[in-house]
């Protein structure tokens, strides 16, 4: 995910899949937020997780 | 009573007959009406409800009943249900909903203790905000300087208490929304352990991160309010089955024996922030430093979970009423819907790992001190600021120090400091192990008694 064109394709696909609006007015904001999220995900990707590191939410029957 | 009267003083006066709950309620509502236009704090003033409740409290007191918060006025962030009031949650969209048919659990708790709800207060839209600005209702304004932000998203909760309109307010904190306004408005705020207090009847944001808690101008008031708020409620699916653990009578034990450490690395901040943290640390003996592993990753994970859960919660409203959102909130929520599941699952898995890493630190430490915000209050409308010499957007970055701790649900008291030469306050976080709110409050009252932390009513509002 390096440039605007990539984010634009991402927005196209997901907006269609989820039936969400993605007008020209909204796109710069969505793009900026996806760029920030991508940076955050890269920080998290650097962390090694063991196979037994289970997700935090606990369901109690 | 005066604008600077504490909750404890008001309750004592009402309980002993020196003042009536009704007279306190009338004075409070008059002051709110006089000052609210300048502050942008209240969005709903519940005068009739307050007078009915106050009359009932006076009757109870006359009958000899003991009410720990007798006649104490309080306000709630407008995401708390108040019967007969539309719960707007800072949005335009939700004000089309019918009025709430009941009260939020924590409102019930405070009223059962004799407190008087005088209204609902301003907040950032759907709590996705750190500024206290609201696109529909206008900004809440910092009582210490009306041209500056209150911090969000519980901005009205901060403005109402710092201006002396009420001694107590209730707020929510998903990533910092109690602690950021506590810092910018100069208040004591408590974000309890995740699962401690019932969230029933509060409009959600990110269920896996949402907390509720109080703001006040003294630790004694904060603790009295917290004690009244405790109690299991099966209507909140995330609430833990904990007994009520009152703290008020166990607060004032001094700091002897408390093992205190300052968080370094990620939490260092610029020289002004370091001065505040050093002032707080200097009030304790033998303070050490501690490195919190993976703090940046914790913030990143909280950020991603918030985007995804928040986005998912609002998807239908985004589909049908996108134009009615605050544009900044809308675009973040839209993007949140589009994140890969892999990122969110990794964030939740890391959450458990990070919890274990930080809990291990509490084997050697009782209280971790960290700054609450990376800066004092920005000006209203300010979009960017220098963070450690780098210009970054204000809105998401005000929470960089709060997010890692709420991410794993640790209890935190925000304690405000006024440093020499500064015209605005800033708070430090006092972070403890899960369920040890008592230790965080004990550290906070030590800072208060030492004169290091204080939360005065803003000077422009203290004398009428």
CSV table of C-alpha atoms in Angstrom, one decimal, chain B:
chain,number,residue,atom,x,y,z
B,1,UNK,CA,-23.2,26.9,48.9
B,2,UNK,CA,-20.6,28.5,46.5
B,3,UNK,CA,-19.2,27.5,43.1
B,4,UNK,CA,-16.1,26.2,44.9
B,5,UNK,CA,-18.1,24.0,47.4
B,6,UNK,CA,-17.0,20.4,47.1
B,7,UNK,CA,-19.4,17.5,46.9
B,8,UNK,CA,-18.4,16.4,50.4
B,9,UNK,CA,-19.2,19.9,51.8
B,10,UNK,CA,-22.5,20.0,50.0
B,11,UNK,CA,-23.5,16.6,51.3
B,12,UNK,CA,-22.5,17.5,54.8
B,13,UNK,CA,-24.5,20.7,54.7
B,14,UNK,CA,-27.6,19.0,53.4
B,15,UNK,CA,-27.3,16.1,55.7
B,16,UNK,CA,-27.0,18.3,58.8
B,17,UNK,CA,-29.8,20.7,57.7
B,18,UNK,CA,-27.4,23.6,57.1
B,19,UNK,CA,-28.7,23.8,53.5
B,20,UNK,CA,-31.5,22.1,51.6
B,21,UNK,CA,-31.1,20.0,48.5
B,22,UNK,CA,-33.7,22.1,46.9
B,23,UNK,CA,-31.9,25.4,47.5
B,24,UNK,CA,-28.7,23.8,46.2
B,25,UNK,CA,-30.5,22.6,43.1
B,26,UNK,CA,-32.1,26.0,42.4
B,27,UNK,CA,-28.7,27.8,42.8
B,28,UNK,CA,-27.0,25.3,40.6
B,29,UNK,CA,-29.6,25.5,37.8
B,30,UNK,CA,-29.5,29.4,37.9
B,31,UNK,CA,-25.7,29.3,37.6
B,32,UNK,CA,-25.8,26.8,34.7
B,33,UNK,CA,-28.3,29.1,32.9
B,34,UNK,CA,-26.1,32.1,33.5
B,35,UNK,CA,-22.8,30.7,32.3
B,36,UNK,CA,-23.6,27.9,29.8
B,37,UNK,CA,-23.6,30.1,26.7
B,38,UNK,CA,-20.0,31.0,27.4
B,39,UNK,CA,-18.9,27.5,28.3
B,40,UNK,CA,-20.8,25.3,25.8
B,41,UNK,CA,-21.0,22.7,28.6
B,42,UNK,CA,-24.7,21.6,29.0
B,43,UNK,CA,-26.8,20.4,26.1
B,44,UNK,CA,-29.8,19.5,28.3
B,45,UNK,CA,-30.7,21.1,31.6
B,46,UNK,CA,-32.9,18.8,33.6
B,47,UNK,CA,-34.3,21.4,36.0
B,48,UNK,CA,-37.7,19.8,36.7
B,49,UNK,CA,-36.1,16.4,37.3
B,50,UNK,CA,-33.5,18.0,39.6
B,51,UNK,CA,-36.1,19.8,41.7
B,52,UNK,CA,-38.3,16.7,42.1
B,53,UNK,CA,-35.2,14.7,43.1
B,54,UNK,CA,-34.0,17.4,45.5
B,55,UNK,CA,-37.4,17.5,47.3
B,56,UNK,CA,-37.2,13.7,47.7
B,57,UNK,CA,-33.7,14.0,49.2
B,58,UNK,CA,-34.8,16.7,51.6
B,59,UNK,CA,-37.7,14.5,52.7
B,60,UNK,CA,-35.3,11.5,53.1
B,61,UNK,CA,-32.9,13.6,55.2
B,62,UNK,CA,-35.7,14.9,57.4
B,63,UNK,CA,-36.8,11.3,58.0
B,64,UNK,CA,-33.3,10.6,59.3
B,65,UNK,CA,-31.9,8.7,56.4
B,66,UNK,CA,-28.1,8.9,55.7
B,67,UNK,CA,-27.3,9.7,52.0
B,68,UNK,CA,-23.6,9.9,51.2
B,69,UNK,CA,-24.1,12.4,48.4
B,70,UNK,CA,-27.2,14.2,49.7
B,71,UNK,CA,-28.0,17.1,47.5
B,72,UNK,CA,-24.8,16.9,45.4
B,73,UNK,CA,-25.5,18.2,41.9
B,74,UNK,CA,-23.9,16.2,39.0
B,75,UNK,CA,-23.9,16.3,35.2
B,76,UNK,CA,-23.6,13.4,32.8
B,77,UNK,CA,-21.9,13.2,29.3
B,78,UNK,CA,-24.8,13.1,26.9
B,79,UNK,CA,-24.3,9.5,26.0
B,80,UNK,CA,-25.8,8.5,29.4
B,81,UNK,CA,-29.5,7.7,29.3
B,82,UNK,CA,-31.7,10.1,31.3
B,83,UNK,CA,-35.4,9.2,31.3
B,84,UNK,CA,-37.3,11.5,29.1
B,85,UNK,CA,-34.2,13.0,27.4
B,86,UNK,CA,-33.0,12.0,24.0
B,87,UNK,CA,-29.5,10.4,24.3
B,88,UNK,CA,-27.7,12.3,21.5
B,89,UNK,CA,-24.2,10.9,22.1
B,90,UNK,CA,-22.8,14.1,20.6
B,91,UNK,CA,-24.4,13.3,17.3
B,92,UNK,CA,-27.0,14.9,15.1
B,93,UNK,CA,-28.4,11.5,14.0
B,94,UNK,CA,-29.3,10.1,17.5
B,95,UNK,CA,-31.3,13.2,18.4
B,96,UNK,CA,-34.0,11.8,16.1
B,97,UNK,CA,-34.4,8.9,18.5
B,98,UNK,CA,-37.2,8.9,21.0
B,99,UNK,CA,-36.4,10.0,24.6
B,100,UNK,CA,-34.8,7.4,26.8
B,101,UNK,CA,-37.3,5.3,28.7
B,102,UNK,CA,-35.0,4.9,31.8
B,103,UNK,CA,-31.8,6.1,33.4
B,104,UNK,CA,-28.3,4.7,32.9
B,105,UNK,CA,-27.2,2.4,35.7
B,106,UNK,CA,-24.7,4.9,37.1
B,107,UNK,CA,-27.3,7.6,37.2
B,108,UNK,CA,-29.5,5.3,39.2
B,109,UNK,CA,-26.6,4.7,41.6
B,110,UNK,CA,-25.8,8.4,42.2
B,111,UNK,CA,-29.4,9.3,42.7
B,112,UNK,CA,-29.8,6.4,45.1
B,113,UNK,CA,-26.9,8.0,47.1
B,114,UNK,CA,-28.8,11.3,47.2
B,115,UNK,CA,-27.1,13.1,44.3
B,116,UNK,CA,-29.1,15.4,42.0
B,117,UNK,CA,-28.8,15.1,38.2
B,118,UNK,CA,-29.0,18.6,36.7
B,119,UNK,CA,-28.4,17.7,33.1
B,120,UNK,CA,-26.5,16.2,30.2
B,121,UNK,CA,-23.3,17.8,28.8
B,122,UNK,CA,-21.5,18.2,25.5
B,123,UNK,CA,-19.1,15.7,24.0
B,124,UNK,CA,-17.3,14.8,20.8
B,125,UNK,CA,-19.5,13.0,18.3
B,126,UNK,CA,-20.0,9.4,19.3
B,127,UNK,CA,-17.1,9.8,21.6
B,128,UNK,CA,-14.6,9.5,18.8
B,129,UNK,CA,-12.7,12.6,19.7
B,130,UNK,CA,-10.0,14.1,21.9
B,131,UNK,CA,-10.7,17.8,21.5
B,132,UNK,CA,-14.1,18.5,23.1
B,133,UNK,CA,-15.2,20.2,19.9
B,134,UNK,CA,-18.6,19.2,18.5
B,135,UNK,CA,-19.7,19.8,14.9
B,136,UNK,CA,-23.3,20.2,15.8
B,137,UNK,CA,-23.5,21.7,19.3
B,138,UNK,CA,-20.3,23.8,19.1
B,139,UNK,CA,-17.3,23.3,21.2
B,140,UNK,CA,-17.2,23.0,25.0
B,141,UNK,CA,-14.8,25.7,26.2
B,142,UNK,CA,-12.0,25.4,28.7
B,143,UNK,CA,-13.1,27.4,31.8
B,144,UNK,CA,-9.4,28.4,32.5
B,145,UNK,CA,-9.3,30.1,29.1
B,146,UNK,CA,-12.4,30.1,26.9
B,147,UNK,CA,-10.4,30.2,23.7
B,148,UNK,CA,-8.8,26.8,24.5
B,149,UNK,CA,-10.0,23.2,24.2
B,150,UNK,CA,-11.5,21.2,27.0
B,151,UNK,CA,-10.1,17.9,25.6
B,152,UNK,CA,-12.4,15.1,24.6
B,153,UNK,CA,-14.4,13.4,24.1
B,154,UNK,CA,-15.9,14.2,27.6
B,155,UNK,CA,-15.4,18.0,27.1
B,156,UNK,CA,-18.6,19.1,28.7
B,157,UNK,CA,-17.9,16.9,31.7
B,158,UNK,CA,-14.6,18.8,32.1
B,159,UNK,CA,-16.0,22.2,31.5
B,160,UNK,CA,-19.0,21.7,33.9
B,161,UNK,CA,-16.7,20.7,36.8
B,162,UNK,CA,-13.8,23.1,36.2
B,163,UNK,CA,-16.2,26.1,36.0
B,164,UNK,CA,-17.8,25.1,39.3
B,165,UNK,CA,-21.2,24.6,37.8
B,166,UNK,CA,-21.2,21.1,39.4
B,167,UNK,CA,-18.7,19.4,41.7
B,168,UNK,CA,-19.1,16.0,39.9
B,169,UNK,CA,-19.7,14.7,36.4
B,170,UNK,CA,-19.8,11.3,34.8
B,171,UNK,CA,-18.0,10.5,31.6
B,172,UNK,CA,-16.7,7.7,29.4
B,173,UNK,CA,-13.2,6.7,28.5
B,174,UNK,CA,-12.5,4.4,25.6
B,175,UNK,CA,-9.0,5.6,24.8
B,176,UNK,CA,-8.5,8.6,27.2
B,177,UNK,CA,-11.8,10.5,27.2
B,178,UNK,CA,-11.8,11.0,31.0
B,179,UNK,CA,-8.1,11.5,31.3
B,180,UNK,CA,-7.6,14.0,28.4
B,181,UNK,CA,-10.2,16.5,29.6
B,182,UNK,CA,-9.0,16.0,33.2
B,183,UNK,CA,-5.5,17.1,32.0
B,184,UNK,CA,-6.7,20.0,29.8
B,185,UNK,CA,-9.3,21.3,32.3
B,186,UNK,CA,-7.2,20.6,35.4
B,187,UNK,CA,-9.4,18.0,37.2
B,188,UNK,CA,-9.1,14.7,39.0
B,189,UNK,CA,-10.5,11.9,36.9
B,190,UNK,CA,-10.9,8.2,37.5
B,191,UNK,CA,-11.0,5.6,34.8
B,192,UNK,CA,-11.6,2.5,36.8
B,193,UNK,CA,-10.6,-1.1,35.8
B,194,UNK,CA,-12.3,-2.4,32.7
B,195,UNK,CA,-15.4,-4.2,33.9
B,196,UNK,CA,-15.6,-2.4,37.3
B,197,UNK,CA,-18.6,-0.2,36.7
B,198,UNK,CA,-21.9,-0.9,34.9
B,199,UNK,CA,-22.2,0.6,31.4
B,200,UNK,CA,-25.8,-0.2,31.1
B,201,UNK,CA,-27.7,2.7,29.5
B,202,UNK,CA,-24.7,4.4,28.2
B,203,UNK,CA,-24.4,4.7,24.4
B,204,UNK,CA,-21.5,2.5,23.3
B,205,UNK,CA,-18.4,3.2,21.2
B,206,UNK,CA,-16.0,0.3,21.4
B,207,UNK,CA,-17.4,-2.4,23.6
B,208,UNK,CA,-14.1,-4.1,24.3
B,209,UNK,CA,-12.5,-0.8,25.4
B,210,UNK,CA,-15.3,1.3,26.9
B,211,UNK,CA,-15.1,2.4,30.5
B,212,UNK,CA,-17.2,4.9,32.5
B,213,UNK,CA,-16.1,7.0,35.5
B,214,UNK,CA,-16.2,10.3,37.3
B,215,UNK,CA,-14.4,13.7,37.2
B,216,UNK,CA,-14.1,15.9,40.3
B,217,UNK,CA,-12.1,18.8,41.9
B,218,UNK,CA,-10.8,16.8,44.8
B,219,UNK,CA,-9.7,13.2,45.4
B,220,UNK,CA,-12.1,12.9,48.3
B,221,UNK,CA,-15.0,13.8,46.0
B,222,UNK,CA,-13.8,11.5,43.3
B,223,UNK,CA,-13.6,8.6,45.8
B,224,UNK,CA,-17.0,9.3,47.3
B,225,UNK,CA,-18.5,9.3,43.8
B,226,UNK,CA,-16.7,6.1,42.9
B,227,UNK,CA,-17.9,4.4,46.0
B,228,UNK,CA,-21.5,5.3,45.1
B,229,UNK,CA,-21.0,4.0,41.5
B,230,UNK,CA,-19.9,0.5,42.4
B,231,UNK,CA,-22.0,-2.7,42.3
B,232,UNK,CA,-22.6,-5.6,40.0
B,233,UNK,CA,-25.2,-5.2,37.2
B,234,UNK,CA,-25.9,-8.2,35.0
B,235,UNK,CA,-27.2,-5.8,32.3
B,236,UNK,CA,-23.6,-5.0,31.3
B,237,UNK,CA,-22.1,-8.1,29.6
B,238,UNK,CA,-18.6,-7.1,30.3
B,239,UNK,CA,-18.9,-6.2,34.0
B,240,UNK,CA,-16.9,-8.4,36.4
B,241,UNK,CA,-18.6,-9.9,39.4
B,242,UNK,CA,-16.6,-8.0,42.0
B,243,UNK,CA,-17.8,-7.1,45.4
B,244,UNK,CA,-18.3,-3.4,46.3
B,245,UNK,CA,-14.8,-2.3,47.5
B,246,UNK,CA,-15.3,1.1,49.1
B,247,UNK,CA,-12.2,3.3,49.1
B,248,UNK,CA,-13.2,6.6,50.8
B,249,UNK,CA,-12.3,5.5,54.3
B,250,UNK,CA,-9.0,4.0,53.2
B,251,UNK,CA,-7.6,6.9,51.2
B,252,UNK,CA,-5.6,8.9,53.6
B,253,UNK,CA,-2.8,6.5,54.5
B,254,UNK,CA,0.1,8.6,53.2
B,255,UNK,CA,2.6,7.4,50.6
B,256,UNK,CA,5.0,5.4,52.9
B,257,UNK,CA,5.7,2.1,51.4
B,258,UNK,CA,4.2,2.9,48.0
B,259,UNK,CA,6.6,1.7,45.3
B,260,UNK,CA,6.4,4.4,42.6
B,261,UNK,CA,8.0,4.4,39.1
B,262,UNK,CA,8.0,6.9,36.3
B,263,UNK,CA,7.4,5.4,32.8
B,264,UNK,CA,10.3,6.3,30.5
B,265,UNK,CA,10.9,5.8,26.7
B,266,UNK,CA,7.6,6.2,24.9
B,267,UNK,CA,6.2,8.3,27.7
B,268,UNK,CA,9.0,10.8,28.1
B,269,UNK,CA,7.5,13.8,26.3
B,270,UNK,CA,9.1,17.3,25.9
B,271,UNK,CA,10.7,19.4,28.6
B,272,UNK,CA,7.4,20.8,29.8
B,273,UNK,CA,5.8,17.4,30.1
B,274,UNK,CA,8.9,16.0,31.9
B,275,UNK,CA,8.7,18.9,34.4
B,276,UNK,CA,5.2,17.9,35.3
B,277,UNK,CA,6.0,14.3,35.7
B,278,UNK,CA,9.1,15.1,37.7
B,279,UNK,CA,7.1,17.3,40.1
B,280,UNK,CA,4.7,14.4,40.7
B,281,UNK,CA,7.5,11.9,41.1
B,282,UNK,CA,9.3,14.2,43.5
B,283,UNK,CA,6.4,13.9,46.0
B,284,UNK,CA,7.2,10.2,46.5
B,285,UNK,CA,10.3,8.6,48.1
B,286,UNK,CA,12.7,6.5,46.1
B,287,UNK,CA,10.9,6.8,42.8
B,288,UNK,CA,12.3,4.6,40.1
B,289,UNK,CA,11.9,4.5,36.4
B,290,UNK,CA,10.2,1.7,34.4
B,291,UNK,CA,10.1,0.8,30.7
B,292,UNK,CA,6.8,-0.3,29.5
B,293,UNK,CA,7.5,-2.8,26.7
B,294,UNK,CA,5.7,-2.3,23.4
B,295,UNK,CA,3.8,0.8,24.4
B,296,UNK,CA,3.8,2.1,20.8
B,297,UNK,CA,2.4,-1.2,19.6
B,298,UNK,CA,-0.3,-1.1,22.3
B,299,UNK,CA,-1.3,2.3,21.1
B,300,UNK,CA,-1.4,1.1,17.5
B,301,UNK,CA,-3.5,-1.9,18.5
B,302,UNK,CA,-6.0,0.2,20.5
B,303,UNK,CA,-6.2,2.6,17.5
B,304,UNK,CA,-7.0,-0.2,15.1
B,305,UNK,CA,-9.6,-2.0,17.4
B,306,UNK,CA,-11.3,1.4,17.9
B,307,UNK,CA,-11.5,2.1,14.2
B,308,UNK,CA,-12.9,-1.4,13.4
B,309,UNK,CA,-15.3,-1.8,16.3
B,310,UNK,CA,-16.5,1.8,16.1
B,311,UNK,CA,-16.9,1.6,12.3
B,312,UNK,CA,-18.8,-1.6,12.5
B,313,UNK,CA,-21.2,-0.2,15.2
B,314,UNK,CA,-22.1,2.8,12.9
B,315,UNK,CA,-22.2,1.0,9.5
B,316,UNK,CA,-25.9,1.3,9.0
B,317,UNK,CA,-25.9,5.0,10.0
B,318,UNK,CA,-23.0,5.5,7.6
B,319,UNK,CA,-24.9,3.8,4.8
B,320,UNK,CA,-28.1,5.9,5.3
B,321,UNK,CA,-27.1,9.2,6.9
B,322,UNK,CA,-23.4,9.8,6.1
B,323,UNK,CA,-24.0,13.5,5.5
B,324,UNK,CA,-25.3,14.0,9.0
B,325,UNK,CA,-22.0,12.9,10.7
B,326,UNK,CA,-19.2,15.2,11.8
B,327,UNK,CA,-17.0,14.8,8.6
B,328,UNK,CA,-13.9,14.0,10.6
B,329,UNK,CA,-15.7,11.2,12.5
B,330,UNK,CA,-17.5,10.0,9.4
B,331,UNK,CA,-14.3,9.4,7.4
B,332,UNK,CA,-12.6,7.6,10.3
B,333,UNK,CA,-15.6,5.3,10.8
B,334,UNK,CA,-15.8,4.6,7.1
B,335,UNK,CA,-12.1,3.7,7.0
B,336,UNK,CA,-12.7,1.6,10.1
B,337,UNK,CA,-15.1,-0.6,8.2
B,338,UNK,CA,-12.5,-1.3,5.6
B,339,UNK,CA,-9.7,-2.7,7.7
B,340,UNK,CA,-8.5,-6.3,7.2
B,341,UNK,CA,-9.7,-8.7,9.8
B,342,UNK,CA,-6.1,-9.9,10.2
B,343,UNK,CA,-5.1,-6.5,11.7
B,344,UNK,CA,-7.9,-6.6,14.3
B,345,UNK,CA,-7.4,-10.2,15.3
B,346,UNK,CA,-3.6,-9.5,15.7
B,347,UNK,CA,-4.5,-6.4,17.8
B,348,UNK,CA,-6.7,-8.5,20.1
B,349,UNK,CA,-4.1,-11.3,20.4
B,350,UNK,CA,-1.4,-8.7,21.2
B,351,UNK,CA,-3.7,-7.2,23.8
B,352,UNK,CA,-3.4,-10.4,26.0
B,353,UNK,CA,0.4,-10.5,25.5
B,354,UNK,CA,0.8,-6.8,26.4
B,355,UNK,CA,-1.4,-7.4,29.5
B,356,UNK,CA,0.9,-10.1,30.7
B,357,UNK,CA,4.0,-8.0,30.1
B,358,UNK,CA,2.6,-5.0,32.0
B,359,UNK,CA,1.1,-7.0,34.9
B,360,UNK,CA,4.5,-8.5,35.5
B,361,UNK,CA,5.8,-4.9,36.2
B,362,UNK,CA,3.3,-4.6,39.1
B,363,UNK,CA,5.2,-7.4,41.0
B,364,UNK,CA,7.8,-4.7,41.8
B,365,UNK,CA,5.8,-1.5,41.5
B,366,UNK,CA,2.5,-0.2,43.0
B,367,UNK,CA,2.0,3.0,40.9
B,368,UNK,CA,3.3,4.0,37.5
B,369,UNK,CA,3.4,7.7,36.7
B,370,UNK,CA,3.1,8.8,33.1
B,371,UNK,CA,1.9,12.1,31.5
B,372,UNK,CA,-1.8,12.2,30.7
B,373,UNK,CA,-1.4,14.3,27.5
B,374,UNK,CA,1.5,15.3,25.3
B,375,UNK,CA,0.6,19.0,25.7
B,376,UNK,CA,-1.5,21.5,27.6
B,377,UNK,CA,-4.8,22.6,26.0
B,378,UNK,CA,-4.5,23.5,22.4
B,379,UNK,CA,-6.5,26.5,21.1
B,380,UNK,CA,-10.0,25.8,19.8
B,381,UNK,CA,-9.9,24.9,16.1
B,382,UNK,CA,-6.1,24.1,16.2
B,383,UNK,CA,-5.5,21.2,13.8
B,384,UNK,CA,-1.8,20.5,14.3
B,385,UNK,CA,0.8,20.9,17.0
B,386,UNK,CA,4.4,20.0,17.7
B,387,UNK,CA,4.8,16.7,19.4
B,388,UNK,CA,8.4,16.1,20.4
B,389,UNK,CA,9.4,18.5,17.7
B,390,UNK,CA,7.3,16.9,15.0
B,391,UNK,CA,4.1,18.6,13.6
B,392,UNK,CA,1.2,16.1,13.9
B,393,UNK,CA,-2.6,16.3,13.9
B,394,UNK,CA,-3.9,17.3,17.3
B,395,UNK,CA,-7.1,15.3,17.3
B,396,UNK,CA,-5.7,11.7,17.4
B,397,UNK,CA,-2.4,12.5,19.1
B,398,UNK,CA,-3.8,14.0,22.4
B,399,UNK,CA,-4.4,10.3,23.4
B,400,UNK,CA,-1.0,8.8,22.8
B,401,UNK,CA,-0.2,8.5,26.5
B,402,UNK,CA,-3.6,7.3,27.6
B,403,UNK,CA,-4.4,4.7,25.0
B,404,UNK,CA,-1.8,2.0,26.0
B,405,UNK,CA,-3.3,1.8,29.5
B,406,UNK,CA,-7.0,1.7,28.7
B,407,UNK,CA,-6.1,-0.9,26.0
B,408,UNK,CA,-5.5,-3.4,28.9
B,409,UNK,CA,-8.1,-1.9,31.2
B,410,UNK,CA,-5.9,-0.7,34.0
B,411,UNK,CA,-7.3,1.7,36.6
B,412,UNK,CA,-5.9,5.2,36.3
B,413,UNK,CA,-6.4,8.4,38.2
B,414,UNK,CA,-5.5,11.6,36.4
B,415,UNK,CA,-4.1,14.2,38.8
B,416,UNK,CA,-3.8,17.8,37.6
B,417,UNK,CA,-0.7,20.0,38.2
B,418,UNK,CA,-0.2,23.7,37.9
B,419,UNK,CA,3.5,24.4,37.3
B,420,UNK,CA,5.0,27.8,38.1
B,421,UNK,CA,4.7,30.2,35.1
B,422,UNK,CA,2.1,28.1,33.3
B,423,UNK,CA,-1.4,29.5,32.7
B,424,UNK,CA,-3.0,26.1,31.9
B,425,UNK,CA,-2.8,22.8,33.8
B,426,UNK,CA,-1.7,19.4,32.8
B,427,UNK,CA,-2.3,16.0,34.5
B,428,UNK,CA,-0.2,13.0,35.2
B,429,UNK,CA,-1.6,9.5,35.1
B,430,UNK,CA,-1.3,7.3,38.2
B,431,UNK,CA,-1.6,3.8,36.9
B,432,UNK,CA,-2.0,0.7,39.1
B,433,UNK,CA,-2.7,-3.0,38.8
B,434,UNK,CA,-6.2,-4.2,37.9
B,435,UNK,CA,-8.8,-3.6,40.7
B,436,UNK,CA,-6.4,-1.4,42.7
B,437,UNK,CA,-8.3,1.9,42.2
B,438,UNK,CA,-7.7,2.3,46.0
B,439,UNK,CA,-3.9,2.5,45.4
B,440,UNK,CA,-4.2,5.0,42.5
B,441,UNK,CA,-6.5,7.2,44.6
B,442,UNK,CA,-4.2,6.9,47.6
B,443,UNK,CA,-1.3,8.2,45.5
B,444,UNK,CA,-3.5,11.0,44.1
B,445,UNK,CA,-4.6,12.2,47.6
B,446,UNK,CA,-0.9,12.2,48.6
B,447,UNK,CA,-0.1,14.5,45.7
B,448,UNK,CA,-3.1,16.7,46.6
B,449,UNK,CA,-2.1,16.9,50.3
B,450,UNK,CA,1.5,17.7,49.4
B,451,UNK,CA,0.2,20.6,47.3
B,452,UNK,CA,1.6,19.1,44.1
B,453,UNK,CA,-1.8,18.4,42.5
B,454,UNK,CA,-4.8,20.6,42.7
B,455,UNK,CA,-8.0,21.3,40.8
B,456,UNK,CA,-9.3,24.8,41.6
B,457,UNK,CA,-12.4,26.3,40.0
B,458,UNK,CA,-11.4,28.5,37.1
B,459,UNK,CA,-10.8,32.0,38.4
B,460,UNK,CA,-13.4,33.6,36.1
B,461,UNK,CA,-16.1,31.4,37.5
B,462,UNK,CA,-15.1,31.0,41.2
B,463,UNK,CA,-16.8,34.1,42.7
B,464,UNK,CA,-20.5,34.2,41.7
